[in-house]
Amino acid sequence: MARGVIFRWLSAGLLVVGVSACSGGRPASTPAPAPTVARGTTSAAPAVRSLTYPVLEGYQLAVNRGTRTRTGQPGPHYWQQWADYTLQAELNPVSKRMTGKGTIRYFNRSPDTLRTVYVQLLQNIFAPGAKHDTNVPWSVEGITLNRVAAQGIDLQATGGEGPGYDVNGTILRLRLPQPLLPGGTADFAFDWKLRVPPDGAPRGGQDGEVYFMNYWYPQMAVYDDINGWQIDQYLGNAEFYMGYGNYDVSLTVPSGWLVTATGTLQNPDQVLTARTRARLDSARAGHGIVHVVTDLDREPGKSTTAGTGGKLTWRFHADNVRDVAWATSSRYLWDATTAAVGGAKGDGGQDTTLIQSFWRPEQRANHWDEAARYGQHSIEFYSKYLWPYPYPHMTAVDGPNSCGGMEYPMMTCIGGQWDTLGFYEVVTHEIGHMWFPMMVGSDEKRFAWMDEGLTQFDQSQSMDDFFKGFDDEARNRKNYLDFSTVAGEVELMHHGDRFPSYGSYGVAAYYKPATALVALRGVLGRDLFHKAFVEYIRRWRYKHPSPWDFFETFEDVSGRDLSWFWRTWFFETWRLDQAIDSVTTVGDSLDIEIGNRGRAPMPVPLVVTRTDGRTDTVTVPVEVWLGGAKKTDVKVAKEPAVKSIEIDPGRDFPDVDRDNQRWPR
Ligand SMILES: [Zn+2]
């Protein structure tokens, strides 16, 4: 989801987000190693290494079983489940109802025999009486199941122990007729219907002639090697944890309505006119924006074929995705172009991908005519910075206001009012989610920072590239610092539904982890940080990393013990406050006394500027603080005369008090 949505959650005092126009002053690389050895004032005490804690019990057990490793690589016995979906849906825009029918072939790749499996019915957040922790101002129906079958047998909604099923909120439990053995497969079948929720639904729904169809089918819950079944209820705030699979999807809508979905359109000849196909072909052949469907084209026979009985069925296929969404409207314009994604290095080996936008004409006021260009830049930037984009298209979709910004595989749902800065921000943020969590499939519910925090950081890199120096990192840092100095901050390691306030969730999921990554980049240096970040993607794409896989990968690649860093920024709410306490002349030297006034230990990059213009950087290593020292001192030559001294002028580290970091004050 987008930070813009989070803004609305934060208390009014935090809504003022500083937008500084230019970065400036950031050093091109991290400070060089210290030419002067810094001494801790309690150097007699041995340095106590703060351990990564609490070690997640499940993770340690997974290491013991060989599915994970302490080097952050998937273990030799790593496994994850798989499902193939064949789904059909028909939308009736008059009744606002969708009927669905589908089969799921579920592959048990775990070493466990499963007698029960769980299926997510996320639409049940809209069922009467459903529990939720976000504003859902009405109830519709949730999913009505007309048929549930497993292993060839129709099941009844019964409690008890024998074969059957029961529904608890957004979780369906299937008690299987036959145990599902390790290495075995089981087929499930569902018939269902739902009433599309109106605008106001989180993350999708219906707004006039626009339908953004999310969480519209029964989907296998994740069974993983750390926690087994992840069957947390969908309450609205915390996002999702989804397994990978292939999808064949057939979507029936009125003729003349355009459809876009996760996956590749399989039957363009049947649903698109020759003219529409020719325009799409020309978009695929170039790098400019092609208006595939314009204001003048939107009716049966012009953009789409006439269909049968006033309907058309659009078929899509998607490989190795964790979800499928789709959108349809009688009023969409359709723009398309391509983005270069890096060719053979990528998983699909593709040189380019299709970039699309679907939007209503009145959304020109919200800069939707720029959406395809913004999408193109975002995909090209992230493909270079992170990993080549592997999917056949990326599509920005204009949806209900309440979408704010929301990510789906190959698609975004974006609603609301935007200026150009905000619109690029939301487009590039949601597209950033194609890497986290779409490719790197973490558990968003329990560890929101693993997708939102990483994406917030990536968004800043993309904005810096697009707006040439725009310092989005400063906004993240300010949002974190403003919140950290008032009451209410909690640690990052919280389940997304268990934060005491939306503000604390926004900070812990978005701003603080994004700011912590900047700090980690400061600790490791840009090149080493980037190498570890990309290695994490390489190791964990299309898999289910835990936070410890992320931590261990950085330690493995850097060859550094970073346990103090993880503890400080991920498990505690310790604040960083480094200060220049005093500067005194002792013989030929200046003695700079540095205080560590907060609880967060960090290295101290100290920049000494002399009157002749020369600067030296002295870095006090973090180890000085790990034994509990509160003060240390650094000696530098007195001559040439020192004009100023500053801690961390590049602002890599989020210090709560900048004023005490400079000398003279
Ligand atoms: Zn997000």
PDB file of C-alpha atoms in Angstrom, residues 212-214 216-217 245-251 259-266 314-327 356 389 391-395 397 407-412 434 438:
ATOM      1  CA  PHE A 212     -11.345  -3.259  -9.367  1.00  0.00           C
ATOM      2  CA  MET A 213     -11.684  -6.937  -8.521  1.00  0.00           C
ATOM      3  CA  ASN A 214      -9.349  -7.966  -5.697  1.00  0.00           C
ATOM      4  CA  TRP A 216     -12.318 -12.326  -5.532  1.00  0.00           C
ATOM      5  CA  TYR A 217     -11.639 -16.077  -5.334  1.00  0.00           C
ATOM      6  CA  GLY A 245       1.119 -20.545  -8.322  1.00  0.00           C
ATOM      7  CA  ASN A 246       0.027 -20.451 -11.955  1.00  0.00           C
ATOM      8  CA  TYR A 247      -3.364 -19.091 -12.942  1.00  0.00           C
ATOM      9  CA  ASP A 248      -5.707 -19.545 -15.887  1.00  0.00           C
ATOM     10  CA  VAL A 249      -8.482 -17.030 -15.568  1.00  0.00           C
ATOM     11  CA  SER A 250     -11.569 -16.423 -17.746  1.00  0.00           C
ATOM     12  CA  LEU A 251     -13.408 -13.186 -17.104  1.00  0.00           C
ATOM     13  CA  VAL A 259     -10.403  -5.753 -18.938  1.00  0.00           C
ATOM     14  CA  THR A 260      -6.882  -5.764 -17.557  1.00  0.00           C
ATOM     15  CA  ALA A 261      -5.565  -8.448 -15.239  1.00  0.00           C
ATOM     16  CA  THR A 262      -2.528 -10.077 -13.746  1.00  0.00           C
ATOM     17  CA  GLY A 263      -1.139 -12.234 -16.551  1.00  0.00           C
ATOM     18  CA  THR A 264      -1.031 -12.274 -20.345  1.00  0.00           C
ATOM     19  CA  LEU A 265      -4.182 -11.940 -22.451  1.00  0.00           C
ATOM     20  CA  GLN A 266      -4.637 -15.278 -24.208  1.00  0.00           C
ATOM     21  CA  TRP A 314     -11.271 -12.395 -21.641  1.00  0.00           C
ATOM     22  CA  ARG A 315      -8.763 -15.139 -20.865  1.00  0.00           C
ATOM     23  CA  PHE A 316      -5.509 -14.507 -19.000  1.00  0.00           C
ATOM     24  CA  HIS A 317      -2.625 -16.734 -17.949  1.00  0.00           C
ATOM     25  CA  ALA A 318      -0.084 -15.876 -15.238  1.00  0.00           C
ATOM     26  CA  ASP A 319       2.966 -17.873 -14.157  1.00  0.00           C
ATOM     27  CA  ASN A 320       4.540 -17.917 -10.708  1.00  0.00           C
ATOM     28  CA  VAL A 321       2.520 -15.159  -9.056  1.00  0.00           C
ATOM     29  CA  ARG A 322       1.097 -14.900  -5.571  1.00  0.00           C
ATOM     30  CA  ASP A 323      -2.290 -13.503  -6.546  1.00  0.00           C
ATOM     31  CA  VAL A 324      -4.430 -12.410  -9.480  1.00  0.00           C
ATOM     32  CA  ALA A 325      -6.480  -9.232  -9.625  1.00  0.00           C
ATOM     33  CA  TRP A 326      -8.422  -7.698 -12.491  1.00  0.00           C
ATOM     34  CA  ALA A 327     -10.147  -4.487 -13.386  1.00  0.00           C
ATOM     35  CA  GLN A 356       0.067   0.044 -19.592  1.00  0.00           C
ATOM     36  CA  TYR A 389      11.427  -7.161 -13.996  1.00  0.00           C
ATOM     37  CA  TYR A 391       6.640 -10.324 -15.698  1.00  0.00           C
ATOM     38  CA  PRO A 392       4.979  -9.742 -19.102  1.00  0.00           C
ATOM     39  CA  HIS A 393       3.402  -6.394 -18.222  1.00  0.00           C
ATOM     40  CA  MET A 394       3.069  -3.696 -15.595  1.00  0.00           C
ATOM     41  CA  THR A 395      -0.195  -1.833 -15.526  1.00  0.00           C
ATOM     42  CA  VAL A 397      -5.047   1.070 -13.003  1.00  0.00           C
ATOM     43  CA  GLU A 407      -0.272  -3.294  -5.319  1.00  0.00           C
ATOM     44  CA  TYR A 408      -1.238  -6.514  -7.086  1.00  0.00           C
ATOM     45  CA  PRO A 409       0.981  -8.688  -9.258  1.00  0.00           C
ATOM     46  CA  MET A 410       1.612  -6.748 -12.505  1.00  0.00           C
ATOM     47  CA  MET A 411      -1.010  -4.188 -11.452  1.00  0.00           C
ATOM     48  CA  THR A 412      -1.683  -1.268  -9.183  1.00  0.00           C
ATOM     49  CA  MET A 434       6.535  -5.894  -7.680  1.00  0.00           C
ATOM     50  CA  MET A 438       5.434  -9.896  -5.310  1.00  0.00           C
TER      51      MET A 438
END
